[in-house]
Coordinates of C-alpha atoms in Angstrom, one line a residue:
Chain A
M645 CA -2.2 -5.4 -15.5
R646 CA 1.2 -7.0 -15.2
R647 CA 0.1 -8.7 -12.0
R648 CA -3.1 -10.1 -13.6
R649 CA -1.0 -11.6 -16.4
F650 CA 1.3 -13.2 -13.9
I651 CA -1.7 -14.8 -12.1
Q652 CA -2.9 -16.2 -15.4
S653 CA 0.5 -17.6 -16.0
V654 CA 0.5 -19.2 -12.5
L655 CA -2.9 -20.8 -13.2
L656 CA -1.6 -22.1 -16.5
T657 CA 1.5 -23.5 -14.9
S658 CA -0.4 -25.2 -12.1
G659 CA -2.8 -26.6 -14.6
G660 CA 0.1 -27.9 -16.5
I661 CA 1.5 -29.8 -13.6
A662 CA -1.3 -32.4 -13.8
L663 CA -0.5 -33.0 -17.5
S664 CA 3.3 -33.0 -17.3
P665 CA 5.1 -36.2 -16.7
K666 CA 5.0 -36.9 -13.0
L667 CA 8.0 -37.9 -11.0
I668 CA 7.5 -41.5 -10.1
L669 CA 9.3 -43.4 -7.5
G670 CA 8.7 -47.1 -7.7
N671 CA 8.7 -49.9 -5.2
A672 CA 12.3 -50.6 -6.1
F673 CA 12.8 -48.2 -3.2
P674 CA 10.1 -49.7 -0.9
G675 CA 11.2 -48.0 2.4
I676 CA 10.5 -44.5 1.2
K677 CA 8.0 -42.6 3.3
R678 CA 5.6 -40.2 1.6
L679 CA 3.6 -37.3 2.9
V680 CA 1.5 -34.6 1.3
I681 CA 1.5 -31.1 2.8
L682 CA -1.3 -28.7 1.8
H683 CA -1.1 -25.1 2.7
T684 CA -3.1 -21.8 2.5
N685 CA -2.4 -18.3 3.8
D686 CA -4.1 -14.9 3.9
M687 CA -7.6 -16.3 3.3
H688 CA -8.9 -13.0 4.7
S689 CA -12.4 -14.2 5.4
H690 CA -12.9 -15.0 1.7
I691 CA -15.5 -17.7 2.3
D692 CA -17.6 -17.2 -0.9
P693 CA -16.0 -17.2 -4.3
F694 CA -15.2 -13.7 -5.7
A695 CA -18.2 -12.2 -7.4
A696 CA -18.7 -13.0 -11.1
N697 CA -18.1 -9.3 -11.9
D698 CA -14.9 -8.9 -9.9
P699 CA -12.4 -7.1 -12.1
R700 CA -9.5 -9.3 -11.0
Y701 CA -10.7 -12.7 -9.9
P702 CA -14.1 -13.2 -11.4
G703 CA -15.8 -16.3 -9.8
Q704 CA -12.5 -17.6 -8.4
G705 CA -11.8 -19.1 -5.0
G706 CA -14.5 -20.1 -2.4
I707 CA -14.1 -22.5 0.6
A708 CA -16.6 -25.1 -0.6
K709 CA -14.5 -25.8 -3.7
R710 CA -11.3 -25.7 -1.7
A711 CA -12.8 -28.3 0.8
A712 CA -13.8 -30.6 -2.1
M713 CA -10.3 -30.3 -3.6
I714 CA -8.7 -31.1 -0.2
E715 CA -11.0 -34.1 0.2
E716 CA -10.1 -35.4 -3.2
I717 CA -6.4 -35.2 -2.3
R718 CA -7.0 -37.0 1.0
N719 CA -8.8 -39.7 -1.0
E720 CA -5.6 -40.3 -3.0
G721 CA -4.6 -42.4 0.0
M722 CA -1.4 -40.7 1.2
D723 CA -1.2 -39.1 4.6
V724 CA -2.0 -35.4 4.4
L725 CA -1.1 -32.4 6.7
L726 CA -3.1 -29.2 6.2
F727 CA -1.7 -25.9 7.4
D728 CA -2.6 -22.2 7.3
C729 CA -0.1 -19.4 7.6
G730 CA -2.2 -16.6 9.1
D731 CA -4.5 -13.7 8.3
I732 CA -7.4 -16.0 8.4
F733 CA -9.5 -13.0 9.5
Q734 CA -10.5 -9.6 8.0
G735 CA -11.5 -8.9 4.4
T736 CA -15.2 -9.6 3.9
P737 CA -18.3 -8.8 5.9
Y738 CA -18.2 -12.3 7.4
F739 CA -15.5 -11.0 9.7
N740 CA -17.2 -7.7 10.5
Y741 CA -20.3 -9.5 11.5
Y742 CA -19.2 -12.8 13.0
L743 CA -15.6 -12.0 14.0
G744 CA -14.0 -15.1 12.6
E745 CA -16.4 -17.7 14.0
L746 CA -17.4 -19.0 10.6
E747 CA -13.8 -19.1 9.3
I748 CA -12.8 -21.3 12.3
K749 CA -15.8 -23.6 12.0
L750 CA -15.0 -24.2 8.3
M751 CA -11.3 -24.8 9.0
N752 CA -12.4 -27.4 11.6
Q753 CA -14.6 -29.1 9.0
M754 CA -11.7 -29.1 6.5
K755 CA -9.6 -30.7 9.3
Y756 CA -6.8 -28.2 9.4
D757 CA -3.9 -29.5 11.4
A758 CA -2.3 -26.2 12.4
A759 CA -2.1 -22.5 11.7
T760 CA 0.1 -19.6 12.7
I761 CA -1.0 -16.1 13.6
G762 CA -1.1 -13.3 11.1
N763 CA -1.3 -9.5 11.9
H764 CA -4.9 -9.3 10.9
D765 CA -5.9 -12.1 13.2
F766 CA -5.6 -9.5 16.0
D767 CA -8.1 -7.2 14.3
G768 CA -11.0 -8.3 16.5
G769 CA -8.7 -7.8 19.6
L770 CA -6.9 -10.3 21.8
E771 CA -10.0 -11.5 23.6
N772 CA -11.7 -12.3 20.3
L773 CA -8.6 -14.1 18.9
G774 CA -8.5 -16.1 22.1
S775 CA -12.1 -17.2 22.0
K776 CA -11.7 -18.2 18.3
I777 CA -8.6 -20.3 19.2
D778 CA -10.7 -22.0 21.8
M779 CA -13.2 -22.9 19.1
A780 CA -10.5 -24.3 16.8
E781 CA -9.9 -28.0 16.7
F782 CA -6.4 -27.4 15.4
S783 CA -3.3 -25.8 17.0
F784 CA -2.2 -22.2 16.7
I785 CA 1.6 -22.2 16.6
N786 CA 4.0 -19.3 17.3
C787 CA 7.5 -19.1 18.9
N788 CA 8.5 -15.5 18.6
Y789 CA 5.7 -13.6 20.3
D790 CA 6.0 -13.4 24.0
L791 CA 2.4 -14.0 25.0
S792 CA 3.0 -14.6 28.7
N793 CA 1.1 -11.5 29.9
S794 CA -1.8 -12.0 27.5
V795 CA -5.0 -14.0 27.3
L796 CA -3.3 -16.1 24.6
A797 CA -0.6 -17.4 27.0
T798 CA -2.1 -20.8 27.3
K799 CA -3.7 -21.0 23.9
V800 CA -0.8 -20.8 21.5
V801 CA 2.0 -23.3 21.4
P802 CA 5.6 -22.8 20.2
Y803 CA 5.6 -26.0 18.3
K804 CA 3.7 -29.2 17.7
I805 CA 4.7 -32.6 16.6
F806 CA 2.6 -34.7 14.2
K807 CA 3.0 -38.4 13.4
K808 CA 2.0 -39.2 9.9
S809 CA 3.2 -41.9 7.4
G810 CA 5.5 -43.3 10.2
L811 CA 7.3 -40.0 10.3
K812 CA 7.7 -37.4 13.1
I813 CA 7.0 -34.0 11.7
G814 CA 7.9 -31.0 13.9
V815 CA 6.0 -27.8 13.2
L816 CA 6.9 -24.4 14.5
G817 CA 5.5 -20.9 13.7
V818 CA 6.8 -17.4 13.4
G819 CA 5.0 -14.0 13.2
I820 CA 5.7 -10.5 11.9
K821 CA 6.6 -7.5 13.9
L822 CA 3.3 -6.0 15.1
E823 CA 4.4 -2.5 16.0
G824 CA 3.7 -0.1 13.1
L825 CA 1.4 -2.7 11.5
V826 CA -1.2 -3.4 14.1
D827 CA -2.9 -0.9 16.4
K828 CA -1.3 -1.1 19.8
K829 CA -4.6 -1.4 21.5
L830 CA -5.4 -4.6 19.6
F831 CA -2.2 -6.5 20.4
G832 CA -1.8 -5.1 23.9
S833 CA 1.0 -6.7 25.9
I834 CA 2.4 -9.0 23.3
L835 CA 6.1 -8.6 22.8
Y836 CA 7.8 -9.4 19.5
N837 CA 11.1 -11.4 19.6
D838 CA 13.5 -12.1 16.8
P839 CA 11.9 -14.7 14.5
I840 CA 15.1 -16.1 13.1
E841 CA 16.8 -16.7 16.5
N842 CA 13.6 -18.3 17.9
A843 CA 12.8 -20.4 14.8
N844 CA 16.4 -21.8 14.9
R845 CA 16.1 -22.5 18.6
I846 CA 12.9 -24.4 18.3
A847 CA 14.0 -26.2 15.1
K848 CA 17.1 -27.5 16.9
I849 CA 14.9 -28.8 19.7
L850 CA 12.6 -30.5 17.2
R851 CA 15.5 -32.0 15.2
E852 CA 17.8 -33.0 18.0
E853 CA 15.8 -33.5 21.2
K854 CA 12.5 -34.6 19.7
K855 CA 14.1 -36.5 16.8
C856 CA 11.8 -35.2 14.1
D857 CA 12.3 -36.5 10.6
L858 CA 11.0 -33.3 9.1
V859 CA 10.9 -29.8 10.4
V860 CA 8.4 -27.3 9.0
C861 CA 8.0 -23.6 9.8
L862 CA 4.6 -21.8 9.4
S863 CA 5.5 -18.1 8.8
H864 CA 3.6 -14.9 8.5
L865 CA 6.8 -12.9 8.0
G866 CA 6.3 -12.3 4.2
Y867 CA 8.1 -13.8 1.2
E868 CA 10.7 -11.2 0.4
Y869 CA 11.4 -7.4 0.9
K870 CA 13.6 -4.9 -0.8
G871 CA 15.2 -3.7 2.4
D872 CA 16.6 -5.8 5.3
Q873 CA 13.2 -6.6 6.9
V874 CA 13.1 -10.2 7.9
S875 CA 11.4 -12.4 5.3
D876 CA 11.0 -16.1 4.6
L877 CA 13.9 -16.0 2.1
L878 CA 16.1 -14.4 4.8
L879 CA 14.9 -16.8 7.4
A880 CA 15.6 -19.8 5.1
A881 CA 19.2 -18.5 4.3
Q882 CA 20.0 -18.0 8.0
S883 CA 18.3 -21.1 9.3
S884 CA 19.5 -24.5 10.4
D885 CA 17.3 -27.6 10.9
I886 CA 14.3 -26.2 8.9
D887 CA 13.3 -28.2 5.8
I888 CA 10.3 -26.3 4.6
I889 CA 8.9 -22.8 5.2
F890 CA 5.3 -22.1 4.4
G891 CA 4.6 -18.4 4.3
G892 CA 2.1 -15.6 4.1
H893 CA 1.5 -11.9 4.5
T894 CA 2.9 -10.7 1.1
H895 CA 0.1 -12.5 -0.8
T896 CA 2.8 -14.0 -3.1
F897 CA 1.9 -16.2 -6.1
L898 CA 4.8 -18.4 -7.1
K899 CA 5.2 -20.6 -10.1
E900 CA 7.0 -23.1 -8.0
A901 CA 8.5 -23.1 -4.5
T902 CA 11.8 -21.4 -4.0
I903 CA 14.8 -23.3 -3.0
I904 CA 17.3 -21.5 -0.7
A905 CA 20.5 -22.9 0.8
N906 CA 20.6 -22.6 4.6
K907 CA 23.6 -21.8 6.9
H908 CA 25.0 -25.3 6.3
G909 CA 24.3 -25.4 2.5
K910 CA 21.3 -27.6 2.9
N911 CA 18.2 -26.8 0.8
V912 CA 15.2 -25.2 2.3
T913 CA 11.9 -25.1 0.4
V914 CA 10.0 -21.8 0.7
S915 CA 6.4 -21.8 -0.5
Q916 CA 3.4 -19.4 -0.4
A917 CA 0.0 -19.8 -1.9
G918 CA -1.2 -16.3 -3.0
W919 CA -4.2 -15.2 -0.9
A920 CA -8.0 -15.2 -0.4
G921 CA -8.2 -19.0 -1.0
L922 CA -7.5 -18.5 -4.7
I923 CA -5.1 -21.4 -4.9
L924 CA -4.1 -24.4 -2.8
G925 CA -0.4 -25.0 -2.3
R926 CA 0.9 -28.6 -2.2
V927 CA 4.4 -29.9 -1.4
D928 CA 5.0 -33.6 -1.5
V929 CA 7.7 -35.0 0.8
A930 CA 9.6 -38.2 0.4
I931 CA 12.0 -39.4 3.2
N932 CA 14.4 -42.2 2.8
P933 CA 14.4 -43.7 6.3
E934 CA 17.8 -45.2 5.9
T935 CA 19.7 -42.0 5.1
L936 CA 17.0 -39.8 6.7
E937 CA 17.4 -37.7 3.5
V938 CA 14.4 -35.4 3.0
S939 CA 13.2 -34.6 -0.5
A940 CA 10.5 -32.0 -0.9
F941 CA 8.8 -31.6 -4.2
S942 CA 6.9 -28.6 -5.4
G943 CA 5.7 -28.3 -8.9
T944 CA 8.4 -29.6 -11.2
N945 CA 11.1 -29.0 -8.6
E946 CA 12.9 -31.8 -6.9
I947 CA 15.3 -31.1 -4.2
S948 CA 17.0 -33.2 -1.6
Chain B
M835 CA 23.3 -35.3 -1.1
K836 CA 24.4 -35.1 -4.7
K837 CA 24.7 -38.9 -4.7
N838 CA 21.2 -39.1 -3.5
R839 CA 20.0 -36.9 -6.3
I840 CA 21.7 -39.1 -8.8
I841 CA 20.0 -42.2 -7.3
F842 CA 16.7 -40.4 -7.5
F843 CA 17.3 -39.5 -11.1
L844 CA 18.3 -43.1 -12.0
L845 CA 15.3 -44.4 -10.2
F846 CA 13.2 -41.9 -12.2
L847 CA 14.6 -43.1 -15.5
V848 CA 14.1 -46.8 -14.6
I849 CA 10.7 -46.5 -13.0
A850 CA 9.2 -43.9 -15.4
C851 CA 9.5 -46.4 -18.2
K852 CA 7.8 -49.2 -16.3
P853 CA 5.3 -47.9 -13.8
T854 CA 4.0 -50.4 -11.3
K855 CA 1.0 -50.6 -9.0
N856 CA 2.7 -49.2 -6.0
D857 CA 4.2 -46.1 -7.7
L858 CA 4.6 -43.1 -5.6
V859 CA 3.5 -40.2 -7.7
L860 CA 4.7 -36.8 -6.8
N861 CA 2.2 -34.2 -8.0
A862 CA 2.9 -31.0 -6.1
G863 CA 2.3 -27.4 -7.1
Y864 CA -0.3 -24.7 -6.8
R865 CA -3.8 -25.6 -7.8
P866 CA -6.3 -22.8 -8.8
I867 CA -9.6 -23.0 -7.0
Q868 CA -11.9 -22.1 -9.8
D869 CA -13.7 -25.0 -11.3
G870 CA -14.6 -28.3 -9.7
K871 CA -17.3 -29.4 -7.4
E872 CA -18.3 -27.9 -4.1
D873 CA -18.4 -29.6 -0.7
S874 CA -22.0 -29.7 0.4
V875 CA -21.4 -29.9 4.1
I876 CA -19.3 -26.7 3.9
N877 CA -22.1 -25.0 2.1
Q878 CA -24.6 -26.1 4.8
I879 CA -22.4 -24.6 7.5
I880 CA -22.1 -21.3 5.5
A881 CA -25.8 -21.0 4.6
P882 CA -27.3 -19.5 7.8
Y883 CA -24.4 -16.9 8.1
K884 CA -24.7 -16.1 4.4
M885 CA -28.4 -15.6 4.5
A886 CA -28.3 -13.2 7.3
L887 CA -25.5 -11.2 5.6
D888 CA -26.8 -11.3 2.0
S889 CA -29.9 -9.2 2.6
E890 CA -27.8 -6.4 3.8
M891 CA -24.7 -6.9 1.6
N892 CA -26.4 -7.5 -1.7
E893 CA -28.1 -4.1 -1.7
V894 CA -27.1 -2.2 -4.8
I895 CA -26.1 1.4 -3.8
G896 CA -24.9 2.7 -7.1
I897 CA -23.5 2.1 -10.5
S898 CA -19.9 2.6 -11.6
N899 CA -19.1 3.5 -15.2
V900 CA -15.6 2.0 -14.8
A901 CA -14.0 -0.9 -13.0
M902 CA -11.7 0.4 -10.2
E903 CA -9.1 -2.3 -9.7
K904 CA -7.4 -3.0 -6.4
G905 CA -3.9 -1.4 -6.6
G906 CA -5.0 1.0 -9.4
E907 CA -5.0 4.8 -9.2
L908 CA -8.8 5.1 -10.0
L909 CA -9.6 3.3 -6.8
K910 CA -7.0 5.0 -4.7
F911 CA -8.1 8.5 -5.7
F912 CA -11.8 7.7 -5.5
V913 CA -11.5 6.6 -1.9
A914 CA -9.2 9.5 -1.0
D915 CA -11.8 11.9 -2.5
C916 CA -14.6 10.3 -0.4
V917 CA -12.5 10.6 2.8
L918 CA -11.6 14.3 2.1
E919 CA -15.3 15.0 1.4
Y920 CA -16.5 13.6 4.7
A921 CA -13.6 15.0 6.7
R922 CA -14.6 18.5 5.4
I923 CA -18.2 18.0 6.6
I924 CA -16.8 18.0 10.2
Y925 CA -13.6 20.1 9.6
P926 CA -14.3 22.3 6.5
E927 CA -10.7 23.7 6.6
T928 CA -9.2 20.3 5.9
D929 CA -6.5 20.8 3.3
F930 CA -5.9 17.4 1.8
C931 CA -6.2 13.7 2.4
L932 CA -3.5 10.9 2.5
L933 CA -4.1 7.2 3.0
N934 CA -2.1 4.0 2.4
N935 CA -2.1 1.5 -0.4
G936 CA -2.5 -1.6 1.9
G937 CA -5.8 -0.3 3.3
L938 CA -7.7 -0.9 0.0
R939 CA -8.3 -4.6 -0.1
A940 CA -10.5 -5.3 -3.2
S941 CA -11.8 -3.9 -6.4
I942 CA -15.0 -1.9 -7.2
P943 CA -16.6 -3.6 -10.3
L944 CA -17.9 -2.0 -13.4
G945 CA -21.7 -1.7 -13.1
D946 CA -23.7 -2.4 -9.9
I947 CA -21.9 -1.6 -6.6
T948 CA -23.2 -3.4 -3.6
V949 CA -22.7 -2.7 0.1
G950 CA -20.7 -5.9 0.2
N951 CA -18.3 -4.6 -2.4
I952 CA -17.4 -1.6 -0.2
Y953 CA -17.0 -3.9 2.8
E954 CA -14.4 -5.8 0.8
V955 CA -12.6 -2.7 -0.4
M956 CA -12.5 -1.3 3.2
P957 CA -13.1 -4.2 5.6
F958 CA -11.5 -2.3 8.5
D959 CA -13.6 -0.2 10.9
N960 CA -11.0 2.6 10.7
E961 CA -12.4 6.1 11.3
I962 CA -11.5 9.4 9.6
V963 CA -9.3 11.7 11.6
V964 CA -7.9 15.1 10.8
V965 CA -4.3 15.7 11.8
S966 CA -2.8 19.2 12.1
L967 CA 0.8 19.2 11.1
K968 CA 3.4 21.9 10.6
G969 CA 4.5 22.2 7.0
D970 CA 8.1 21.2 7.6
Q971 CA 6.9 17.9 9.1
L972 CA 5.4 17.0 5.8
L973 CA 8.7 16.4 4.1
P974 CA 9.0 12.8 5.3
M975 CA 5.3 12.3 4.2
F976 CA 6.1 13.4 0.6
Q977 CA 9.1 11.1 0.6
Y978 CA 6.8 8.3 1.8
I979 CA 4.6 9.0 -1.2
A980 CA 7.6 8.7 -3.4
D981 CA 8.9 5.5 -1.7
K982 CA 5.6 3.8 -2.2
H983 CA 5.4 5.0 -5.8
G984 CA 2.2 6.8 -5.0
V985 CA -0.5 6.4 -2.4
P986 CA -4.2 7.5 -2.2
I987 CA -4.2 11.3 -2.0
A988 CA -6.8 14.0 -2.6
G989 CA -6.6 17.8 -2.5
M990 CA -2.9 17.8 -3.4
T991 CA -0.6 17.0 -6.4
I992 CA 3.0 15.8 -6.4
Q993 CA 5.5 14.6 -9.0
I994 CA 7.5 11.5 -8.2
G995 CA 9.9 9.2 -9.9
P996 CA 13.3 7.5 -9.8
G997 CA 16.3 9.6 -9.7
F998 CA 19.7 8.4 -10.8
D999 CA 19.2 5.5 -8.4
K1000 CA 16.3 3.5 -9.7
E1001 CA 15.6 2.0 -6.3
F1002 CA 15.2 5.3 -4.5
W1003 CA 12.3 7.5 -5.8
K1004 CA 12.3 11.2 -5.2
Y1005 CA 9.5 13.8 -5.3
K1006 CA 9.2 17.4 -6.4
E1007 CA 6.6 20.3 -6.5
P1008 CA 4.1 19.2 -3.9
M1009 CA 1.0 21.4 -4.4
I1010 CA -1.7 21.6 -1.8
G1011 CA -5.0 23.1 -2.8
G1012 CA -3.5 24.3 -6.0
K1013 CA -0.7 26.2 -4.2
L1014 CA 2.9 25.3 -3.8
F1015 CA 3.5 23.7 -0.5
D1016 CA 4.5 26.1 2.3
P1017 CA 6.8 24.7 5.0
T1018 CA 5.8 27.4 7.5
K1019 CA 2.1 26.8 7.3
T1020 CA 0.1 24.4 9.4
Y1021 CA -1.9 21.9 7.4
K1022 CA -5.0 19.9 8.3
I1023 CA -4.8 16.4 6.8
A1024 CA -7.5 13.8 6.6
T1025 CA -6.4 10.3 7.2
S1026 CA -7.4 7.2 9.1
D1027 CA -7.0 6.7 12.9
Y1028 CA -4.9 3.6 12.1
L1029 CA -2.4 5.6 10.1
A1030 CA -2.4 8.7 12.3
N1031 CA -1.3 6.3 15.2
G1032 CA 1.7 5.2 13.1
G1033 CA 0.1 2.3 11.2
D1034 CA 1.9 1.1 8.0
N1035 CA 5.0 2.7 9.4
M1036 CA 3.8 6.3 8.9
T1037 CA 6.0 7.8 11.6
F1038 CA 5.6 11.3 10.3
W1039 CA 2.4 12.1 12.1
S1040 CA 4.0 12.0 15.5
T1041 CA 4.2 15.7 16.1
G1042 CA 0.6 16.4 14.9
T1043 CA -2.6 16.9 16.9
I1044 CA -5.4 14.5 16.0
E1045 CA -9.1 15.5 15.8
T1046 CA -11.6 12.7 15.4
T1047 CA -14.8 12.6 13.3
S1048 CA -16.3 9.3 14.3
I1049 CA -17.0 8.6 10.6
K1050 CA -15.8 5.2 9.4
I1051 CA -14.0 5.3 6.1
R1052 CA -16.3 2.6 4.8
D1053 CA -19.4 4.6 5.7
A1054 CA -17.9 7.7 3.9
I1055 CA -17.6 5.6 0.7
I1056 CA -21.0 4.0 1.0
N1057 CA -22.7 7.4 1.8
H1058 CA -20.9 9.1 -1.1
I1059 CA -22.1 6.5 -3.5
R1060 CA -25.7 6.6 -2.1
L1061 CA -25.9 10.4 -2.4
Q1062 CA -24.7 10.2 -6.0
T1063 CA -27.3 7.6 -6.8
A1064 CA -30.0 9.7 -5.1
Q1065 CA -29.1 12.5 -7.6
H1066 CA -29.2 10.0 -10.5
V1067 CA -25.4 10.3 -11.0
K1068 CA -23.3 7.3 -11.8
I1069 CA -19.9 6.9 -10.2
N1070 CA -17.4 8.0 -12.9
P1071 CA -13.9 8.5 -11.5
G1072 CA -11.2 9.6 -13.8
L1073 CA -7.4 10.2 -13.5
D1074 CA -6.5 13.8 -13.0
G1075 CA -2.7 13.4 -12.8
R1076 CA -2.6 14.3 -9.1
I1077 CA 0.4 12.0 -8.9
S1078 CA 2.6 12.2 -12.0
A1079 CA 5.4 9.8 -12.3
T1080 CA 7.3 11.9 -14.8
Y1081 CA 10.0 13.1 -12.4

């Protein structure tokens, strides 16, 4: 019950954003570069909306509506990047019968730019995941799984650089520990390496060597845990060079993105968009090309 | 950085009063996907897949008198009951059933239950197994139940709750088949193959021996509902206090 109320309050808040005074930056600052980043996670094969008689989410979600919303945002005229943070697969009969084929086709149609791998994306086995990555017209990104002895070795990249709005955006990905979570026979020879260490290593390459203006991490680690299990909030606090972390796994609904100070006291934005395609997350980025200062905006938050 | 924030704020004040054509509007947040129009191309791509599935998935297999919400005890215990029932068809001496919370992925609605509903509740193809485990090996299992503030169980009862330390829940009086748990006895426990192999960090199975049933958990639920319906019985789960959080 408490959770349902929370979701209602999230919906209200998000609805309120459109009505609340928007933060407006005028052409008095003409050099500022703008970018919209949209994100989803844990869609779990939810292609159709939830049934009208669903006790929790009656009639909500559905990819056809999400696609229309994404198109509407693209038509606003700003450059858009669209990311998914894993667990694309498993959750409805669409996956049991078609093993992720339809999910990938629809993501191609929506022009996803990149995704990271979630634990349930292994549910059809490694060969199946590989064949679906082959179908995808977007990149699968992960830097902390050692895939070298698997069929995924050549199919997953540790990072990818996008050029949008005259900016270089470096994107890296991290995944959750598979042992104890995914049946060994499904993930086979894949080895899990420390996500924080590897995210920092790749972020440094993207920032210093590749001269990226913005460094984004797609994560399937989970937003936060009680114990010391690595999470997006822990990663943010122990990171350097990462500006934004988009997350998944814990199916977390947030009122607004969380701001965490990194190792050097710089702000990192951490966002996650619930699950099952019930909501679409959006972070707006503004970069001052003179100071290279990044500002990420989520909801009513402004950070720099 | 602070200076930059002040500049932004000043800009905001100046510009907000006098918007111009080239304004950059920041409009981020989380948007509910609920109303609004649908993308017709997307629907065209989905259509052939959906048609093939719907004939099978839309079949009504029974009627529920109550809504069983994802995360709620009604659903957890209903599924655990189904698993114990079908484990006992193969291994009648099965003592009790234990599953995990994460395995139940959707709600069962009030009223008509379709095959598709059950696929969403249990999308995994996990099969029922029966694990034989020495009683003293069950102690970490009981603690797991307390740590998770309750999981799906059937054929047993347990009391759990926070001790002096609210973060750390404890358990007491585990009863199996109506009798106080006996650490010297060997118990047969129905669970899923995924969990018996250590899934969801259930490390306590490691000394047990696993016997398979080749029955998928999803099929156990579907068949249970079908058989009730064949006998003109509605699905009517209730709470029997098998987990009481009154520790």
